[in-house]
Short mmCIF file of C-alpha atoms in Angstrom, two decimals:
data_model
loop_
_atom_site.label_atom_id
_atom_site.label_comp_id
_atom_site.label_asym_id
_atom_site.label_seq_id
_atom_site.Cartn_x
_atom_site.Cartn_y
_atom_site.Cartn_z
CA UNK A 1 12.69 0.50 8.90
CA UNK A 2 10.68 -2.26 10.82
CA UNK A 3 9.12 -5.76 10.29
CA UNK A 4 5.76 -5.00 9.17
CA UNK A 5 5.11 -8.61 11.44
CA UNK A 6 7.15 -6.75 14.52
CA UNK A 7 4.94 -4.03 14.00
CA UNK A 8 1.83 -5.62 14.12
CA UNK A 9 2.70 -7.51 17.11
CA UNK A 10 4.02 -4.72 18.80
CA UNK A 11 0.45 -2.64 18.22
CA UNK A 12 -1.44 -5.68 19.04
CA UNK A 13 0.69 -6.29 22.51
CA UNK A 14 0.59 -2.42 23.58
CA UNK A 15 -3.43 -2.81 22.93
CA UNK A 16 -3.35 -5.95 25.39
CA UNK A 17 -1.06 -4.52 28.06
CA UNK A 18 -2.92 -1.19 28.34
CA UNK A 19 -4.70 -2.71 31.43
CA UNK A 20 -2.56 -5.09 32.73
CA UNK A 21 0.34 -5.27 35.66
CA UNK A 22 4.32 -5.14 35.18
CA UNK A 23 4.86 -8.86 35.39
CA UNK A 24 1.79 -10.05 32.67
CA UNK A 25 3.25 -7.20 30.36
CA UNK A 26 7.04 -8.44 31.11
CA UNK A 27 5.76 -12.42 30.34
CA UNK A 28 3.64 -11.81 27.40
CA UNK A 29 6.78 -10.06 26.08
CA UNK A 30 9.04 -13.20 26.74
CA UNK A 31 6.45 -15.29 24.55
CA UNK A 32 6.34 -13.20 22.22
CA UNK A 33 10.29 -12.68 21.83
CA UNK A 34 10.85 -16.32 21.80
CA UNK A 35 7.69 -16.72 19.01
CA UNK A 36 9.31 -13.76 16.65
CA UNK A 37 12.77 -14.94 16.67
CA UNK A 38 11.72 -17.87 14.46
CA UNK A 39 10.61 -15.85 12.12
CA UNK A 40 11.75 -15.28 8.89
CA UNK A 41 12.06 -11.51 9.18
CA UNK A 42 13.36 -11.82 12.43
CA UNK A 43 16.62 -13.23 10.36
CA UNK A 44 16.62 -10.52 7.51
CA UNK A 45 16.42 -8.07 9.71
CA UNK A 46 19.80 -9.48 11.58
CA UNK A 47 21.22 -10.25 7.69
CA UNK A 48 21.10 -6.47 6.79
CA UNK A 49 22.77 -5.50 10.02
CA UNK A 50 25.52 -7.46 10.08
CA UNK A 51 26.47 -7.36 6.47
CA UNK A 52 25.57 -3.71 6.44
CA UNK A 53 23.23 -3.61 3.32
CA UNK A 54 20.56 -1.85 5.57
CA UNK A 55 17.56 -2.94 3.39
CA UNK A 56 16.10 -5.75 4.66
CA UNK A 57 14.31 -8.32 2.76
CA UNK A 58 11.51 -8.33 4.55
CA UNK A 59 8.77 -11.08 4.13
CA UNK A 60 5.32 -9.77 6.00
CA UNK A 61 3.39 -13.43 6.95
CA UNK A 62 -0.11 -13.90 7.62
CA UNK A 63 -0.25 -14.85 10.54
CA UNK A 64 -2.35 -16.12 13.91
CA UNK A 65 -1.82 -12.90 16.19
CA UNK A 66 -3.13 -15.36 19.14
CA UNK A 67 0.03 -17.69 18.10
CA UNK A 68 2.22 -15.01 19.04
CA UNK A 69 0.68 -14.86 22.94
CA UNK A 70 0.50 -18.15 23.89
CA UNK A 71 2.85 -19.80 26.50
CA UNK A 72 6.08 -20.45 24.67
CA UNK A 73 8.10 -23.80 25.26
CA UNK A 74 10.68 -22.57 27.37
CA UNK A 75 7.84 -21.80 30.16
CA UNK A 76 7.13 -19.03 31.86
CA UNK A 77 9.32 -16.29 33.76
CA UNK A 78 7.86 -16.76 36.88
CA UNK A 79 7.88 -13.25 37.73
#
């Protein structure tokens, strides 16, 4: 059972990377980690781990897919 936001991102980030080296694919991940941790299903997915209730309240977003691939704030890894 995944984020349907994860899983959108995911697709949309597999699509992207078809074509691209080791290091774009490894940075464009990093943004995109640091952009879906603030996301609310980011945190219900951690809630029904840790208190074991397994059935995350998830809250699918619409969302800017482009927001997701941008530079985040902490930079880049330089890789």
């Amino acid at each position: 059972n995944a984020s349907p936001t994860c899983m959108a991102v995911t697709l949309e980030a597999l699509k992207r990377g078809k074509n691209e080296s080791l290091a774009e694919c490894l940075e464009r991940e990093f943004a995109m980690s640091m952009r879906l941790i603030t996301e609310p299903d980011f945190v219900a997915g951690v809630n029904a781990v840790l208190s074991k209730q397994r059935v995350p309240a998830w809250q699918p977003m619409l969302f800017e897919e482009e927001a997701f691939f941008q530079e985040c704030a902490y930079g880049k890894l330089g890789l």
